[in-house]
Amino acid sequence: MEYLIVVERRLGQAAKWLAHAGGLLVLLDAIWITVSVFRRYVLNDPDPVVTEAAALLLLPLAFAGLAYAFAEDANPKVTLILEKLPVKFSDTIEKINILITVGIGALLTAFAGGAALRSYMSGAASPVIEWPEYFLWIAVCLFSAVFTLLAVVRLIRRVIARYPDNQE
């Protein structure tokens, strides 16, 4: 059990670093958009690639904070009913919830990995700025893989534990 706690803590740290990387991408994207607006309206020299670049960066950014939110238990959940149920029953429901989360994370990781492989093999690139698409899919795959591993470790800890985390 101690080992799983350490693994979960390390995955949580990895999720935090990935969320920081996502924050850095947001900052760079915001600066790029701001400069582009300045160029368009002040210098009358629009940047032709900023719109597509911002749109392409939205996909990995959507997944950047997913693992961190899960690590910090910051995902939205309804606990009003679970608090009224017996501990054993609410713990079972929580295990089922984490199992569903693992399934969704595994599907996201598999789809992103498949998309990265297909876009790499085909050489697909964005039409305007010609960025290879597999870079974006690799980032999505990495973000969702950390999320899935974190969910798997949390599920194993929850199954092994005698009581749920909040009842110890």
Coordinates of N, CA and C in Angstrom, one line a residue, residues 68-153:
Y68 N -4.2 16.7 -13.6 CA -4.0 17.4 -12.4 C -5.3 17.6 -11.6
A69 N -6.4 17.9 -12.3 CA -7.7 18.0 -11.6 C -8.0 16.7 -11.0
F70 N -7.7 15.5 -11.6 CA -8.0 14.3 -11.0 C -7.1 14.0 -9.8
A71 N -5.8 14.4 -9.9 CA -4.9 14.2 -8.8 C -5.3 15.0 -7.6
E72 N -5.8 16.2 -7.8 CA -6.2 17.0 -6.7 C -7.7 16.8 -6.3
D73 N -8.3 15.8 -6.8 CA -9.7 15.5 -6.6 C -10.6 16.7 -6.8
A74 N -10.3 17.4 -7.9 CA -11.0 18.7 -8.2 C -12.0 18.5 -9.3
N75 N -12.3 17.3 -9.7 CA -13.3 17.0 -10.7 C -14.7 17.2 -10.1
P76 N -15.6 17.8 -10.8 CA -17.0 18.0 -10.2 C -17.6 16.7 -9.9
K77 N -18.3 16.6 -8.7 CA -19.0 15.4 -8.4 C -20.1 15.7 -7.4
V78 N -21.1 14.9 -7.5 CA -22.3 15.1 -6.6 C -22.2 14.2 -5.4
T79 N -22.0 14.8 -4.2 CA -21.8 13.9 -3.0 C -23.0 14.0 -2.1
L80 N -24.0 14.8 -2.4 CA -25.2 14.9 -1.5 C -25.8 13.6 -1.2
I81 N -26.0 12.8 -2.2 CA -26.7 11.5 -2.0 C -25.7 10.5 -1.4
L82 N -24.4 10.5 -1.8 CA -23.4 9.5 -1.3 C -23.2 9.7 0.2
E83 N -23.3 11.0 0.7 CA -23.1 11.2 2.1 C -24.2 10.6 2.9
K84 N -25.4 10.4 2.4 CA -26.5 9.9 3.1 C -26.5 8.3 3.1
L85 N -25.7 7.7 2.2 CA -25.7 6.3 2.1 C -24.8 5.7 3.1
P86 N -24.9 4.4 3.4 CA -23.9 3.7 4.3 C -22.5 3.7 3.6
V87 N -21.5 3.7 4.4 CA -20.1 3.8 3.9 C -19.8 2.7 2.9
K88 N -20.2 1.5 3.2 CA -19.8 0.4 2.3 C -20.5 0.6 1.0
F89 N -21.7 1.0 0.9 CA -22.4 1.2 -0.4 C -21.8 2.4 -1.1
S90 N -21.6 3.5 -0.4 CA -21.0 4.7 -1.1 C -19.6 4.4 -1.6
D91 N -18.9 3.6 -0.9 CA -17.5 3.2 -1.3 C -17.6 2.4 -2.6
T92 N -18.6 1.5 -2.7 CA -18.7 0.7 -3.9 C -19.1 1.6 -5.1
I93 N -20.0 2.6 -4.9 CA -20.3 3.5 -5.9 C -19.1 4.3 -6.4
E94 N -18.3 4.7 -5.4 CA -17.0 5.4 -5.7 C -16.1 4.6 -6.5
K95 N -16.0 3.3 -6.2 CA -15.1 2.4 -7.0 C -15.6 2.2 -8.4
I96 N -16.9 2.1 -8.6 CA -17.5 2.0 -9.9 C -17.2 3.3 -10.7
N97 N -17.3 4.5 -10.0 CA -17.0 5.8 -10.6 C -15.6 5.8 -11.1
I98 N -14.7 5.4 -10.3 CA -13.2 5.4 -10.7 C -13.0 4.4 -11.8
L99 N -13.7 3.2 -11.8 CA -13.6 2.3 -12.9 C -14.0 2.8 -14.2
I100 N -15.1 3.6 -14.2 CA -15.6 4.2 -15.4 C -14.6 5.3 -15.9
T101 N -14.0 6.0 -14.9 CA -13.0 7.0 -15.2 C -11.8 6.3 -15.9
V102 N -11.4 5.1 -15.4 CA -10.3 4.4 -16.0 C -10.6 4.0 -17.4
G103 N -11.8 3.5 -17.6 CA -12.3 3.1 -19.0 C -12.2 4.3 -19.9
I104 N -12.8 5.4 -19.5 CA -12.8 6.6 -20.4 C -11.3 7.1 -20.7
G105 N -10.5 7.1 -19.6 CA -9.1 7.5 -19.8 C -8.4 6.5 -20.8
A106 N -8.6 5.2 -20.6 CA -8.0 4.3 -21.5 C -8.4 4.5 -23.0
L107 N -9.7 4.8 -23.2 CA -10.2 5.0 -24.5 C -9.6 6.3 -25.1
L108 N -9.5 7.4 -24.3 CA -8.9 8.6 -24.8 C -7.4 8.4 -25.1
T109 N -6.7 7.6 -24.3 CA -5.3 7.4 -24.6 C -5.1 6.5 -25.8
A110 N -6.0 5.5 -26.0 CA -5.9 4.7 -27.2 C -6.2 5.5 -28.4
F111 N -7.3 6.3 -28.4 CA -7.6 7.1 -29.6 C -6.5 8.1 -29.9
A112 N -6.0 8.8 -28.9 CA -4.9 9.8 -29.1 C -3.7 9.1 -29.7
G113 N -3.3 7.9 -29.1 CA -2.2 7.2 -29.6 C -2.4 6.7 -31.0
G114 N -3.6 6.3 -31.3 CA -3.9 5.8 -32.7 C -3.8 7.0 -33.7
A115 N -4.4 8.2 -33.2 CA -4.3 9.4 -34.1 C -2.9 9.8 -34.3
A116 N -2.1 9.8 -33.3 CA -0.7 10.2 -33.4 C 0.0 9.3 -34.4
L117 N -0.2 8.0 -34.3 CA 0.5 7.0 -35.2 C 0.0 7.2 -36.6
R118 N -1.3 7.4 -36.8 CA -1.9 7.6 -38.2 C -1.4 8.9 -38.8
S119 N -1.4 10.0 -38.0 CA -0.9 11.2 -38.6 C 0.6 11.2 -38.8
Y120 N 1.4 10.5 -38.0 CA 2.8 10.4 -38.3 C 3.0 9.6 -39.6
M121 N 2.3 8.4 -39.7 CA 2.5 7.6 -40.9 C 2.0 8.3 -42.2
S122 N 1.0 9.1 -42.1 CA 0.5 9.8 -43.3 C 1.2 11.1 -43.6
G123 N 1.9 11.6 -42.6 CA 2.6 12.9 -42.8 C 1.7 14.1 -42.7
A124 N 0.5 13.9 -42.1 CA -0.5 14.9 -42.1 C 0.0 16.2 -41.3
A125 N -0.3 17.3 -41.9 CA 0.1 18.6 -41.3 C -1.0 19.6 -41.5
S126 N -1.0 20.6 -40.7 CA -2.0 21.6 -40.8 C -1.8 22.4 -42.1
P127 N -2.9 22.8 -42.8 CA -2.8 23.3 -44.1 C -2.2 24.7 -44.2
V128 N -2.3 25.5 -43.2 CA -1.8 26.9 -43.3 C -0.4 27.0 -42.7
I129 N -0.1 26.5 -41.5 CA 1.2 26.7 -40.9 C 2.1 25.5 -41.0
E130 N 1.5 24.4 -41.5 CA 2.2 23.2 -41.8 C 2.9 22.5 -40.6
W131 N 2.3 22.6 -39.4 CA 2.8 21.9 -38.3 C 2.4 20.4 -38.4
P132 N 3.3 19.5 -38.1 CA 2.9 18.1 -38.1 C 1.9 17.9 -37.0
E133 N 0.8 17.2 -37.4 CA -0.3 17.0 -36.5 C 0.1 16.0 -35.4
Y134 N 1.0 15.1 -35.6 CA 1.3 14.1 -34.6 C 1.9 14.7 -33.4
F135 N 2.5 15.8 -33.4 CA 3.0 16.5 -32.2 C 1.9 16.8 -31.3
L136 N 0.8 17.3 -31.8 CA -0.4 17.6 -31.0 C -1.0 16.3 -30.4
W137 N -1.1 15.3 -31.2 CA -1.7 14.0 -30.7 C -0.8 13.3 -29.7
I138 N 0.5 13.5 -29.8 CA 1.4 12.9 -28.8 C 1.2 13.6 -27.5
A139 N 1.0 14.9 -27.5 CA 0.8 15.6 -26.3 C -0.5 15.2 -25.6
V140 N -1.6 15.0 -26.5 CA -2.9 14.6 -25.9 C -2.7 13.2 -25.3
C141 N -2.0 12.3 -26.0 CA -1.8 10.9 -25.6 C -1.0 11.0 -24.2
L142 N 0.0 11.8 -24.1 CA 0.7 11.9 -22.8 C -0.1 12.4 -21.7
F143 N -0.9 13.4 -21.9 CA -1.8 14.0 -20.9 C -2.8 12.9 -20.5
S144 N -3.4 12.3 -21.4 CA -4.5 11.3 -21.1 C -3.9 10.0 -20.5
A145 N -2.6 9.7 -20.8 CA -2.0 8.5 -20.2 C -1.7 8.7 -18.8
V146 N -1.2 9.9 -18.4 CA -0.9 10.2 -17.0 C -2.3 10.2 -16.2
F147 N -3.3 10.7 -16.8 CA -4.6 10.7 -16.2 C -5.1 9.3 -16.0
T148 N -4.9 8.4 -17.0 CA -5.4 7.0 -16.8 C -4.6 6.3 -15.8
L149 N -3.3 6.4 -15.8 CA -2.4 5.7 -14.8 C -2.8 6.2 -13.4
L150 N -3.0 7.5 -13.2 CA -3.4 8.0 -11.9 C -4.8 7.4 -11.5
A151 N -5.7 7.2 -12.4 CA -7.0 6.6 -12.1 C -6.8 5.1 -11.7
V152 N -6.0 4.4 -12.5 CA -5.7 3.0 -12.2 C -5.1 2.8 -10.8
V153 N -4.1 3.7 -10.4 CA -3.5 3.6 -9.1 C -4.5 3.9 -8.0

